[in-house]
PDB file of C-alpha atoms in Angstrom:
ATOM      1  CA  MET A  96     -25.227  -3.057   2.825  1.00 48.00           C
ATOM      2  CA  TYR A  97     -22.093  -1.580   1.209  1.00 49.00           C
ATOM      3  CA  GLU A  98     -23.207   1.995   1.900  1.00 53.00           C
ATOM      4  CA  GLU A  99     -23.702   1.206   5.596  1.00 53.00           C
ATOM      5  CA  LEU A 100     -20.246  -0.412   5.765  1.00 57.00           C
ATOM      6  CA  SER A 101     -18.442   2.452   3.995  1.00 72.00           C
ATOM      7  CA  PRO A 102     -17.138   4.068   7.236  1.00 81.00           C
ATOM      8  CA  PHE A 103     -15.814   0.665   8.295  1.00 83.00           C
ATOM      9  CA  HIS A 104     -13.613   0.529   5.172  1.00 87.00           C
ATOM     10  CA  PHE A 105     -11.994   3.779   6.359  1.00 89.00           C
ATOM     11  CA  ILE A 106     -11.500   2.439   9.890  1.00 90.00           C
ATOM     12  CA  ALA A 107     -10.148  -0.915   8.676  1.00 89.00           C
ATOM     13  CA  GLY A 108      -7.709   0.832   6.340  1.00 89.00           C
ATOM     14  CA  LEU A 109      -6.587   3.195   9.102  1.00 92.00           C
ATOM     15  CA  GLY A 110      -5.862   0.379  11.535  1.00 90.00           C
ATOM     16  CA  THR A 111      -4.053  -1.914   9.103  1.00 90.00           C
ATOM     17  CA  GLY A 112      -1.998   0.952   7.648  1.00 90.00           C
ATOM     18  CA  ALA A 113      -0.892   2.255  11.043  1.00 91.00           C
ATOM     19  CA  LEU A 114       0.063  -1.239  12.202  1.00 90.00           C
ATOM     20  CA  SER A 115       2.174  -2.041   9.144  1.00 88.00           C
ATOM     21  CA  ALA A 116       3.891   1.384   9.258  1.00 87.00           C
ATOM     22  CA  SER A 117       4.865   0.932  12.900  1.00 90.00           C
ATOM     23  CA  LEU A 118       6.287  -2.536  12.369  1.00 88.00           C
ATOM     24  CA  LEU A 119       8.174  -1.758   9.153  1.00 87.00           C
ATOM     25  CA  GLN A 120       9.527   1.731   9.872  1.00 87.00           C
ATOM     26  CA  PRO A 121      13.194   0.558  10.059  1.00 88.00           C
ATOM     27  CA  ALA A 122      12.983  -0.773   6.487  1.00 84.00           C
ATOM     28  CA  ASP A 123      11.477   2.511   5.299  1.00 83.00           C
ATOM     29  CA  LEU A 124      14.188   4.535   7.022  1.00 84.00           C
ATOM     30  CA  LEU A 125      16.965   2.387   5.555  1.00 86.00           C
ATOM     31  CA  LYS A 126      15.437   2.719   2.070  1.00 81.00           C
ATOM     32  CA  THR A 127      15.437   6.518   2.361  1.00 77.00           C
ATOM     33  CA  ARG A 128      19.056   6.575   3.522  1.00 82.00           C
ATOM     34  CA  VAL A 129      20.169   4.263   0.696  1.00 80.00           C
ATOM     35  CA  GLN A 130      18.312   6.271  -1.964  1.00 76.00           C
ATOM     36  CA  GLN A 131      19.585   9.670  -0.814  1.00 74.00           C
ATOM     37  CA  SER A 132      23.038   8.964  -2.257  1.00 68.00           C
ATOM     38  CA  SER A 133      24.491   6.439  -4.698  1.00 64.00           C
ATOM     39  CA  SER A 134      27.466   5.925  -2.356  1.00 65.00           C
ATOM     40  CA  ALA A 135      25.267   4.731   0.511  1.00 69.00           C
ATOM     41  CA  SER A 136      24.999   0.959   0.716  1.00 77.00           C
ATOM     42  CA  LEU A 137      22.525  -0.918   2.879  1.00 79.00           C
ATOM     43  CA  LEU A 138      25.205  -2.623   4.971  1.00 83.00           C
ATOM     44  CA  LYS A 139      27.188   0.599   5.545  1.00 84.00           C
ATOM     45  CA  THR A 140      24.036   2.527   6.438  1.00 84.00           C
ATOM     46  CA  LEU A 141      22.947  -0.140   8.912  1.00 87.00           C
ATOM     47  CA  GLN A 142      26.440  -0.311  10.452  1.00 86.00           C
ATOM     48  CA  ASP A 143      26.484   3.473  10.939  1.00 85.00           C
ATOM     49  CA  ILE A 144      23.144   3.391  12.735  1.00 87.00           C
ATOM     50  CA  ILE A 145      24.153   0.465  14.953  1.00 88.00           C
ATOM     51  CA  ALA A 146      27.477   2.149  15.802  1.00 87.00           C
ATOM     52  CA  GLY A 147      25.705   5.328  16.902  1.00 85.00           C
ATOM     53  CA  PRO A 148      23.799   6.003  20.133  1.00 86.00           C
ATOM     54  CA  ASN A 149      20.176   4.932  20.692  1.00 84.00           C
ATOM     55  CA  THR A 150      20.155   2.326  17.906  1.00 87.00           C
ATOM     56  CA  LEU A 151      16.515   1.329  18.291  1.00 87.00           C
ATOM     57  CA  ARG A 152      15.380   4.944  18.491  1.00 86.00           C
ATOM     58  CA  GLN A 153      17.348   5.767  15.342  1.00 86.00           C
ATOM     59  CA  LEU A 154      15.887   2.804  13.438  1.00 87.00           C
ATOM     60  CA  TRP A 155      12.363   3.964  14.303  1.00 88.00           C
ATOM     61  CA  ARG A 156      13.116   7.645  13.618  1.00 85.00           C
ATOM     62  CA  GLY A 157      10.237   9.196  11.724  1.00 78.00           C
ATOM     63  CA  THR A 158       7.672   6.674  12.968  1.00 85.00           C
ATOM     64  CA  ALA A 159       5.116   9.357  13.894  1.00 83.00           C
ATOM     65  CA  PRO A 160       4.860  10.935  10.411  1.00 80.00           C
ATOM     66  CA  SER A 161       5.076   7.471   8.866  1.00 83.00           C
ATOM     67  CA  VAL A 162       2.144   6.180  10.923  1.00 88.00           C
ATOM     68  CA  ILE A 163       0.116   9.311  10.139  1.00 86.00           C
ATOM     69  CA  ARG A 164       0.931   9.097   6.437  1.00 84.00           C
ATOM     70  CA  THR A 165       0.422   5.345   6.040  1.00 87.00           C
ATOM     71  CA  GLY A 166      -2.529   5.088   8.408  1.00 91.00           C
ATOM     72  CA  LEU A 167      -4.532   7.966   6.929  1.00 91.00           C
ATOM     73  CA  GLY A 168      -3.269   7.147   3.435  1.00 90.00           C
ATOM     74  CA  SER A 169      -4.481   3.543   3.728  1.00 92.00           C
ATOM     75  CA  ALA A 170      -7.802   4.698   5.165  1.00 93.00           C
ATOM     76  CA  LEU A 171      -8.337   7.119   2.267  1.00 93.00           C
ATOM     77  CA  TYR A 172      -7.114   4.576  -0.275  1.00 93.00           C
ATOM     78  CA  PHE A 173      -9.258   1.643   0.848  1.00 92.00           C
ATOM     79  CA  SER A 174     -12.409   3.737   1.345  1.00 91.00           C
ATOM     80  CA  THR A 175     -11.942   5.453  -2.044  1.00 92.00           C
ATOM     81  CA  LEU A 176     -11.141   2.148  -3.738  1.00 92.00           C
ATOM     82  CA  ASN A 177     -14.240   0.558  -2.227  1.00 90.00           C
ATOM     83  CA  ALA A 178     -16.455   3.441  -3.384  1.00 90.00           C
ATOM     84  CA  LEU A 179     -15.021   3.319  -6.917  1.00 91.00           C
ATOM     85  CA  ARG A 180     -15.309  -0.466  -7.189  1.00 88.00           C
ATOM     86  CA  GLN A 181     -18.882  -0.502  -5.918  1.00 86.00           C
ATOM     87  CA  HIS A 182     -19.808   2.265  -8.351  1.00 86.00           C
ATOM     88  CA  VAL A 183     -18.177   0.466 -11.276  1.00 86.00           C
ATOM     89  CA  ALA A 184     -19.724  -2.874 -10.293  1.00 82.00           C
ATOM     90  CA  ARG A 185     -23.215  -1.341 -10.256  1.00 79.00           C
ATOM     91  CA  SER A 186     -22.814   0.500 -13.568  1.00 76.00           C
ATOM     92  CA  ASN A 187     -24.660  -1.146 -16.449  1.00 54.00           C
ATOM     93  CA  ILE A 188     -22.758   1.026 -18.957  1.00 49.00           C
ATOM     94  CA  LEU A 189     -19.405  -0.256 -17.739  1.00 51.00           C
ATOM     95  CA  THR A 190     -20.716  -3.802 -17.677  1.00 51.00           C
ATOM     96  CA  SER A 191     -21.725  -3.590 -21.324  1.00 49.00           C
ATOM     97  CA  SER A 192     -18.361  -2.067 -22.250  1.00 53.00           C
ATOM     98  CA  GLY A 193     -16.441  -4.893 -20.607  1.00 54.00           C
ATOM     99  CA  LEU A 194     -14.958  -2.956 -17.658  1.00 57.00           C
ATOM    100  CA  VAL A 195     -16.899  -5.098 -15.210  1.00 55.00           C
ATOM    101  CA  ALA A 196     -16.509  -8.846 -15.146  1.00 55.00           C
ATOM    102  CA  ALA A 197     -19.295 -10.493 -17.075  1.00 47.00           C
ATOM    103  CA  SER A 198     -20.176 -12.842 -14.245  1.00 47.00           C
ATOM    104  CA  GLN A 199     -20.655 -11.301 -10.830  1.00 46.00           C
ATOM    105  CA  SER A 200     -22.018 -14.570  -9.537  1.00 42.00           C
ATOM    106  CA  GLU A 201     -18.732 -16.488  -9.598  1.00 45.00           C
ATOM    107  CA  ALA A 202     -17.496 -17.690  -6.213  1.00 44.00           C
ATOM    108  CA  ARG A 203     -15.967 -14.992  -4.013  1.00 50.00           C
ATOM    109  CA  TYR A 204     -13.831 -17.615  -2.303  1.00 50.00           C
ATOM    110  CA  SER A 205     -11.073 -15.476  -0.801  1.00 59.00           C
ATOM    111  CA  SER A 206     -12.291 -12.009  -1.692  1.00 64.00           C
ATOM    112  CA  SER A 207     -14.495  -9.432   0.015  1.00 63.00           C
ATOM    113  CA  LEU A 208     -14.292  -7.217  -3.075  1.00 70.00           C
ATOM    114  CA  PRO A 209     -16.602  -7.119  -6.101  1.00 74.00           C
ATOM    115  CA  LYS A 210     -15.408  -8.867  -9.244  1.00 79.00           C
ATOM    116  CA  LEU A 211     -14.166  -6.449 -11.909  1.00 83.00           C
ATOM    117  CA  SER A 212     -12.320  -6.833 -15.185  1.00 84.00           C
ATOM    118  CA  ASN A 213      -8.545  -6.408 -15.439  1.00 87.00           C
ATOM    119  CA  MET A 214      -8.936  -2.909 -16.880  1.00 89.00           C
ATOM    120  CA  ALA A 215     -11.318  -1.863 -14.099  1.00 88.00           C
ATOM    121  CA  ASN A 216      -8.990  -3.278 -11.420  1.00 89.00           C
ATOM    122  CA  LEU A 217      -6.070  -1.349 -12.923  1.00 91.00           C
ATOM    123  CA  THR A 218      -8.012   1.905 -13.276  1.00 92.00           C
ATOM    124  CA  THR A 219      -9.768   1.968  -9.890  1.00 93.00           C
ATOM    125  CA  GLY A 220      -6.542   1.099  -8.054  1.00 93.00           C
ATOM    126  CA  ALA A 221      -4.619   3.873  -9.827  1.00 94.00           C
ATOM    127  CA  ILE A 222      -7.260   6.574  -9.274  1.00 94.00           C
ATOM    128  CA  ALA A 223      -7.755   5.721  -5.593  1.00 94.00           C
ATOM    129  CA  ARG A 224      -4.013   5.812  -4.902  1.00 93.00           C
ATOM    130  CA  VAL A 225      -3.387   9.140  -6.667  1.00 92.00           C
ATOM    131  CA  CYS A 226      -6.256  10.796  -4.781  1.00 92.00           C
ATOM    132  CA  ALA A 227      -4.998   9.523  -1.421  1.00 92.00           C
ATOM    133  CA  GLY A 228      -1.385  10.307  -2.349  1.00 88.00           C
ATOM    134  CA  PHE A 229      -2.105  13.940  -3.184  1.00 90.00           C
ATOM    135  CA  ILE A 230      -3.761  14.543   0.174  1.00 90.00           C
ATOM    136  CA  MET A 231      -0.893  12.858   2.051  1.00 88.00           C
ATOM    137  CA  THR A 232       2.025  14.367   0.065  1.00 88.00           C
ATOM    138  CA  PRO A 233       2.884  17.038   2.708  1.00 89.00           C
ATOM    139  CA  ILE A 234       3.186  14.328   5.370  1.00 85.00           C
ATOM    140  CA  THR A 235       5.303  12.243   2.976  1.00 83.00           C
ATOM    141  CA  VAL A 236       7.728  15.133   2.374  1.00 86.00           C
ATOM    142  CA  ILE A 237       8.101  15.723   6.120  1.00 85.00           C
ATOM    143  CA  LYS A 238       8.588  11.996   6.726  1.00 79.00           C
ATOM    144  CA  VAL A 239      11.281  11.571   4.054  1.00 79.00           C
ATOM    145  CA  ARG A 240      13.265  14.594   5.225  1.00 81.00           C
ATOM    146  CA  TYR A 241      12.904  13.605   8.861  1.00 75.00           C
ATOM    147  CA  GLU A 242      14.383  10.172   8.063  1.00 74.00           C
ATOM    148  CA  SER A 243      17.219  11.581   5.939  1.00 74.00           C
ATOM    149  CA  THR A 244      20.629  12.683   7.226  1.00 74.00           C
ATOM    150  CA  PHE A 245      20.473  15.794   4.984  1.00 79.00           C
ATOM    151  CA  TYR A 246      18.287  17.622   7.488  1.00 79.00           C
ATOM    152  CA  SER A 247      18.588  18.022  11.262  1.00 76.00           C
ATOM    153  CA  TYR A 248      14.930  18.491  12.124  1.00 77.00           C
ATOM    154  CA  LYS A 249      14.230  17.995  15.813  1.00 77.00           C
ATOM    155  CA  SER A 250      10.486  17.565  15.516  1.00 77.00           C
ATOM    156  CA  ILE A 251       7.645  17.298  13.000  1.00 77.00           C
ATOM    157  CA  LEU A 252       6.577  20.857  13.850  1.00 83.00           C
ATOM    158  CA  GLY A 253      10.134  22.087  13.328  1.00 83.00           C
ATOM    159  CA  ALA A 254      10.317  20.335   9.964  1.00 84.00           C
ATOM    160  CA  SER A 255       6.995  21.837   8.858  1.00 87.00           C
ATOM    161  CA  THR A 256       8.050  25.328   9.932  1.00 89.00           C
ATOM    162  CA  ALA A 257      11.410  25.067   8.142  1.00 88.00           C
ATOM    163  CA  ILE A 258       9.852  23.851   4.891  1.00 89.00           C
ATOM    164  CA  MET A 259       7.255  26.635   4.905  1.00 91.00           C
ATOM    165  CA  ARG A 260       9.858  29.295   5.723  1.00 92.00           C
ATOM    166  CA  ASN A 261      12.448  28.178   3.131  1.00 89.00           C
ATOM    167  CA  GLU A 262      10.289  26.848   0.285  1.00 89.00           C
ATOM    168  CA  GLY A 263       6.744  27.986   0.894  1.00 90.00           C
ATOM    169  CA  LEU A 264       3.648  25.862   0.393  1.00 89.00           C
ATOM    170  CA  LYS A 265       5.156  24.425  -2.795  1.00 88.00           C
ATOM    171  CA  GLY A 266       7.811  22.676  -0.718  1.00 88.00           C
ATOM    172  CA  PHE A 267       5.209  20.398   0.856  1.00 90.00           C
ATOM    173  CA  PHE A 268       4.367  19.014  -2.585  1.00 89.00           C
ATOM    174  CA  SER A 269       7.931  18.392  -3.791  1.00 83.00           C
ATOM    175  CA  GLY A 270       8.078  15.194  -5.799  1.00 79.00           C
ATOM    176  CA  PHE A 271       4.307  14.792  -6.159  1.00 85.00           C
ATOM    177  CA  GLY A 272       4.631  14.291  -9.926  1.00 80.00           C
ATOM    178  CA  ALA A 273       7.073  11.413  -9.421  1.00 75.00           C
ATOM    179  CA  THR A 274       4.931  10.106  -6.556  1.00 78.00           C
ATOM    180  CA  ALA A 275       1.784  10.097  -8.705  1.00 86.00           C
ATOM    181  CA  ILE A 276       3.584   8.466 -11.633  1.00 81.00           C
ATOM    182  CA  ARG A 277       4.943   5.850  -9.238  1.00 80.00           C
ATOM    183  CA  ASP A 278       1.806   5.277  -7.155  1.00 85.00           C
ATOM    184  CA  ALA A 279      -0.756   5.216  -9.972  1.00 91.00           C
ATOM    185  CA  PRO A 280       0.810   2.309 -11.893  1.00 90.00           C
ATOM    186  CA  TYR A 281       1.930   0.603  -8.665  1.00 91.00           C
ATOM    187  CA  ALA A 282      -1.537   0.623  -7.111  1.00 93.00           C
ATOM    188  CA  GLY A 283      -3.239  -0.266 -10.383  1.00 94.00           C
ATOM    189  CA  LEU A 284      -0.825  -3.110 -11.077  1.00 93.00           C
ATOM    190  CA  HIS A 285      -1.040  -4.320  -7.484  1.00 94.00           C
ATOM    191  CA  VAL A 286      -4.835  -4.575  -7.571  1.00 93.00           C
ATOM    192  CA  LEU A 287      -4.669  -6.206 -11.013  1.00 92.00           C
ATOM    193  CA  PHE A 288      -2.006  -8.763 -10.004  1.00 94.00           C
ATOM    194  CA  TYR A 289      -3.640  -9.289  -6.599  1.00 93.00           C
ATOM    195  CA  GLU A 290      -7.023 -10.189  -8.049  1.00 91.00           C
ATOM    196  CA  GLN A 291      -5.430 -12.406 -10.703  1.00 90.00           C
ATOM    197  CA  MET A 292      -3.317 -14.231  -8.112  1.00 92.00           C
ATOM    198  CA  LYS A 293      -6.302 -14.771  -5.843  1.00 90.00           C
ATOM    199  CA  ARG A 294      -8.333 -16.189  -8.701  1.00 87.00           C
ATOM    200  CA  ARG A 295      -5.592 -18.586  -9.741  1.00 88.00           C
ATOM    201  CA  LEU A 296      -4.664 -19.666  -6.217  1.00 88.00           C
ATOM    202  CA  SER A 297      -8.329 -20.178  -5.370  1.00 84.00           C
ATOM    203  CA  ASP A 298      -8.684 -22.424  -8.416  1.00 81.00           C
ATOM    204  CA  LEU A 299      -5.661 -24.444  -7.315  1.00 80.00           C
ATOM    205  CA  GLN A 300      -6.728 -24.584  -3.683  1.00 71.00           C
ATOM    206  CA  GLN A 301      -8.319 -27.950  -3.030  1.00 57.00           C
ATOM    207  CA  VAL A 302      -7.320 -28.456   0.593  1.00 50.00           C
ATOM    208  CA  VAL A 303     -10.816 -28.151   2.047  1.00 49.00           C
ATOM    209  CA  PRO A 304     -13.307 -30.444   0.245  1.00 52.00           C
ATOM    210  CA  PRO A 305     -17.041 -29.796   0.680  1.00 50.00           C
ATOM    211  CA  LEU A 306     -18.453 -31.420   3.818  1.00 47.00           C
ATOM    212  CA  PRO A 307     -21.522 -33.689   3.674  1.00 51.00           C
ATOM    213  CA  GLU A 308     -24.646 -31.826   4.728  1.00 47.00           C
ATOM    214  CA  SER A 309     -25.108 -33.852   7.910  1.00 46.00           C
ATOM    215  CA  LEU A 310     -21.481 -33.434   8.937  1.00 42.00           C
ATOM    216  CA  GLY A 311     -21.536 -29.770   8.008  1.00 44.00           C
ATOM    217  CA  ARG A 312     -24.320 -29.147  10.522  1.00 45.00           C
ATOM    218  CA  VAL A 313     -22.234 -30.686  13.286  1.00 46.00           C
ATOM    219  CA  ALA A 314     -18.840 -29.229  12.346  1.00 47.00           C
ATOM    220  CA  GLY A 315     -20.013 -26.081  10.609  1.00 48.00           C
ATOM    221  CA  THR A 316     -18.035 -23.806  12.899  1.00 48.00           C
ATOM    222  CA  ASN A 317     -14.754 -25.649  12.323  1.00 53.00           C
ATOM    223  CA  HIS A 318     -15.373 -25.640   8.587  1.00 48.00           C
ATOM    224  CA  ASP A 319     -15.937 -21.884   8.645  1.00 52.00           C
ATOM    225  CA  VAL A 320     -12.690 -21.417  10.549  1.00 52.00           C
ATOM    226  CA  LYS A 321     -10.777 -23.539   8.022  1.00 54.00           C
ATOM    227  CA  THR A 322     -12.324 -21.636   5.121  1.00 57.00           C
ATOM    228  CA  SER A 323     -11.392 -18.332   6.741  1.00 60.00           C
ATOM    229  CA  ARG A 324      -7.809 -19.481   7.268  1.00 68.00           C
ATOM    230  CA  ASN A 325      -7.510 -20.708   3.704  1.00 77.00           C
ATOM    231  CA  SER A 326      -8.892 -17.426   2.393  1.00 82.00           C
ATOM    232  CA  ALA A 327      -6.461 -15.440   4.536  1.00 85.00           C
ATOM    233  CA  SER A 328      -3.545 -17.563   3.303  1.00 88.00           C
ATOM    234  CA  ILE A 329      -4.523 -17.009  -0.312  1.00 90.00           C
ATOM    235  CA  ASN A 330      -4.907 -13.259   0.230  1.00 90.00           C
ATOM    236  CA  PHE A 331      -1.551 -13.037   2.035  1.00 92.00           C
ATOM    237  CA  LEU A 332       0.405 -14.913  -0.645  1.00 93.00           C
ATOM    238  CA  SER A 333      -1.387 -13.096  -3.473  1.00 93.00           C
ATOM    239  CA  SER A 334      -0.522  -9.707  -1.994  1.00 93.00           C
ATOM    240  CA  VAL A 335       3.143 -10.661  -1.495  1.00 94.00           C
ATOM    241  CA  LEU A 336       3.496 -11.739  -5.131  1.00 94.00           C
ATOM    242  CA  ALA A 337       1.541  -8.754  -6.460  1.00 94.00           C
ATOM    243  CA  ALA A 338       3.584  -6.288  -4.404  1.00 93.00           C
ATOM    244  CA  GLY A 339       6.865  -7.810  -5.589  1.00 93.00           C
ATOM    245  CA  LEU A 340       5.932  -7.507  -9.261  1.00 93.00           C
ATOM    246  CA  ALA A 341       4.451  -4.009  -8.988  1.00 93.00           C
ATOM    247  CA  THR A 342       7.374  -2.730  -6.897  1.00 92.00           C
ATOM    248  CA  THR A 343       9.997  -3.887  -9.382  1.00 92.00           C
ATOM    249  CA  ILE A 344       8.227  -2.208 -12.289  1.00 91.00           C
ATOM    250  CA  THR A 345       7.750   1.141 -10.507  1.00 89.00           C
ATOM    251  CA  ASN A 346      10.975   1.429  -8.455  1.00 89.00           C
ATOM    252  CA  PRO A 347      12.654   4.007 -10.777  1.00 89.00           C
ATOM    253  CA  PHE A 348       9.877   6.485  -9.969  1.00 86.00           C
ATOM    254  CA  ASP A 349      10.382   5.884  -6.246  1.00 84.00           C
ATOM    255  CA  ALA A 350      14.125   6.547  -6.509  1.00 87.00           C
ATOM    256  CA  VAL A 351      13.519   9.777  -8.458  1.00 87.00           C
ATOM    257  CA  LYS A 352      10.792  10.856  -6.028  1.00 83.00           C
ATOM    258  CA  THR A 353      13.127  10.475  -3.050  1.00 81.00           C
ATOM    259  CA  ARG A 354      15.816  12.642  -4.657  1.00 85.00           C
ATOM    260  CA  LEU A 355      13.235  15.313  -5.567  1.00 84.00           C
ATOM    261  CA  GLN A 356      11.853  15.443  -2.048  1.00 79.00           C
ATOM    262  CA  LEU A 357      15.297  15.615  -0.469  1.00 81.00           C
ATOM    263  CA  MET A 358      16.940  18.041  -2.922  1.00 84.00           C
ATOM    264  CA  PRO A 359      14.259  19.796  -5.018  1.00 83.00           C
ATOM    265  CA  GLY A 360      16.597  22.673  -5.879  1.00 84.00           C
ATOM    266  CA  LYS A 361      19.234  20.378  -7.344  1.00 87.00           C
ATOM    267  CA  TYR A 362      16.994  18.006  -9.299  1.00 86.00           C
ATOM    268  CA  GLY A 363      14.173  20.327 -10.371  1.00 81.00           C
ATOM    269  CA  ASN A 364      11.566  18.094 -12.005  1.00 84.00           C
ATOM    270  CA  LEU A 365      10.943  14.444 -12.812  1.00 84.00           C
ATOM    271  CA  LEU A 366      12.683  14.261 -16.191  1.00 88.00           C
ATOM    272  CA  LYS A 367      15.620  16.428 -15.129  1.00 90.00           C
ATOM    273  CA  ALA A 368      16.112  14.355 -12.004  1.00 90.00           C
ATOM    274  CA  ALA A 369      16.027  11.057 -13.896  1.00 90.00           C
ATOM    275  CA  ARG A 370      18.548  12.280 -16.483  1.00 91.00           C
ATOM    276  CA  ARG A 371      20.878  13.644 -13.827  1.00 92.00           C
ATOM    277  CA  MET A 372      20.727  10.461 -11.759  1.00 90.00           C
ATOM    278  CA  VAL A 373      21.560   8.289 -14.771  1.00 92.00           C
ATOM    279  CA  LYS A 374      24.346  10.654 -15.887  1.00 91.00           C
ATOM    280  CA  GLU A 375      25.994  11.022 -12.476  1.00 90.00           C
ATOM    281  CA  ASP A 376      25.268   7.687 -10.813  1.00 88.00           C
ATOM    282  CA  GLY A 377      24.418   5.356 -13.671  1.00 90.00           C
ATOM    283  CA  PHE A 378      21.225   3.543 -14.637  1.00 89.00           C
ATOM    284  CA  ARG A 379      21.541   1.380 -11.548  1.00 88.00           C
ATOM    285  CA  SER A 380      20.693   4.386  -9.354  1.00 88.00           C
ATOM    286  CA  LEU A 381      17.084   4.131 -10.547  1.00 89.00           C
ATOM    287  CA  PHE A 382      16.874   0.813  -8.729  1.00 89.00           C
ATOM    288  CA  ASP A 383      18.547   1.898  -5.494  1.00 84.00           C
ATOM    289  CA  GLY A 384      16.640   0.552  -2.524  1.00 80.00           C
ATOM    290  CA  LEU A 385      14.727  -1.999  -4.624  1.00 87.00           C
ATOM    291  CA  GLY A 386      15.400  -4.894  -2.273  1.00 84.00           C
ATOM    292  CA  LEU A 387      14.335  -2.930   0.788  1.00 81.00           C
ATOM    293  CA  ARG A 388      11.298  -1.452  -0.918  1.00 84.00           C
ATOM    294  CA  MET A 389      10.248  -4.819  -2.307  1.00 88.00           C
ATOM    295  CA  GLY A 390      10.573  -6.502   1.075  1.00 86.00           C
ATOM    296  CA  ARG A 391       8.763  -3.709   2.866  1.00 82.00           C
ATOM    297  CA  LYS A 392       6.013  -3.450   0.271  1.00 87.00           C
ATOM    298  CA  ALA A 393       5.487  -7.209   0.198  1.00 90.00           C
ATOM    299  CA  ILE A 394       5.124  -7.489   3.977  1.00 89.00           C
ATOM    300  CA  SER A 395       3.182  -4.232   4.307  1.00 87.00           C
ATOM    301  CA  SER A 396       0.760  -5.103   1.511  1.00 90.00           C
ATOM    302  CA  ALA A 397       0.299  -8.642   2.800  1.00 90.00           C
ATOM    303  CA  LEU A 398      -0.505  -7.421   6.314  1.00 90.00           C
ATOM    304  CA  SER A 399      -2.733  -4.568   5.150  1.00 89.00           C
ATOM    305  CA  TRP A 400      -4.716  -6.448   2.502  1.00 91.00           C
ATOM    306  CA  THR A 401      -5.099  -9.676   4.494  1.00 91.00           C
ATOM    307  CA  LEU A 402      -6.265  -7.886   7.648  1.00 90.00           C
ATOM    308  CA  TYR A 403      -8.426  -5.481   5.647  1.00 90.00           C
ATOM    309  CA  GLU A 404     -10.238  -8.239   3.728  1.00 88.00           C
ATOM    310  CA  GLU A 405     -10.666 -10.320   6.891  1.00 87.00           C
ATOM    311  CA  LEU A 406     -12.122  -7.360   8.824  1.00 87.00           C
ATOM    312  CA  ILE A 407     -14.485  -6.517   5.953  1.00 85.00           C
ATOM    313  CA  ARG A 408     -15.513 -10.162   5.566  1.00 83.00           C
ATOM    314  CA  ARG A 409     -16.363 -10.408   9.262  1.00 83.00           C
ATOM    315  CA  ALA A 410     -18.209  -7.088   9.228  1.00 80.00           C
ATOM    316  CA  GLU A 411     -20.264  -8.187   6.230  1.00 75.00           C
ATOM    317  CA  SER A 412     -21.011 -11.533   7.893  1.00 75.00           C
ATOM    318  CA  ARG A 413     -22.213  -9.869  11.086  1.00 75.00           C
ATOM    319  CA  TRP A 414     -24.261  -7.367   9.115  1.00 66.00           C
ATOM    320  CA  GLU A 415     -25.932 -10.194   7.201  1.00 64.00           C
ATOM    321  CA  ASP A 416     -26.606 -12.072  10.453  1.00 62.00           C
ATOM    322  CA  LYS A 417     -28.232  -8.976  11.976  1.00 63.00           C
ATOM    323  CA  GLY A 418     -30.292  -8.518   8.831  1.00 56.00           C
ATOM    324  CA  SER A 419     -31.523 -12.116   8.918  1.00 56.00           C
ATOM    325  CA  GLN A 420     -32.447 -11.782  12.595  1.00 56.00           C
ATOM    326  CA  VAL A 421     -34.471  -8.645  11.874  1.00 52.00           C
ATOM    327  CA  VAL A 422     -36.315 -10.413   9.050  1.00 50.00           C
TER     328      VAL A 422
END
């Protein structure tokens, strides 16, 4: 069944990623503006945008590359993550080594994903994100520069042409090292925390008691709806908490990555950039934009993961129903 549903993981990831990017673009733009300089505060940045012409258009500046990056990035991430998790779950070698949870038969109350160990959750999340991130790095560079006030690009094509002319192909991969170091632990920690939160919240969730068999036959549909809602609530809250924790831990890499992508000539590489930021702007500069990034990541992850798991759950349910009808 999982092989047949593999393309649907790509489609589900594409849709949820594009939706969250469109809705949360203003937060992403503000984060970029705040991180581009230590003297830029959130309130001052927002006031400058509001005081200027076309406020709404300015707040959603860079939406096109953001939707492309997040939509395709989410599609690649979720489909790659699904393939890795299914492979790990089926591997007897990994099961014997403890990378797969010993019991695959435990209740999958709020999850459409296979049960893996903490180490496997961490590893598969990190690998999937780095692979997707590498492919989408050129779009990320264009997006960041398009949102920044350091560049006056008029269009995505103009930005691409300018980067190629001034920096060559290497310019499209500025900051990938910092991006990979940020995204690998973030994605791994997010999947790890997300699965842990779901397990614990599911254990605590006692709102819907089992229905008697006779009553279940009459009200089975309503019970399924309640179960679906409870599962979605658990997934939403789990993703919010997981994103908040993972974002806080990895924010320094995000701050360094932004500086590298905006001013690669000035900051050079990851270590040089981090040292220079701390020396010139203080240690606090490594956490510039944390509030915005945490809020955006929490909402984005909650929307993406909740919708993704719900779409996959419904697809699996329909596939099973079709299979039972054929039999």
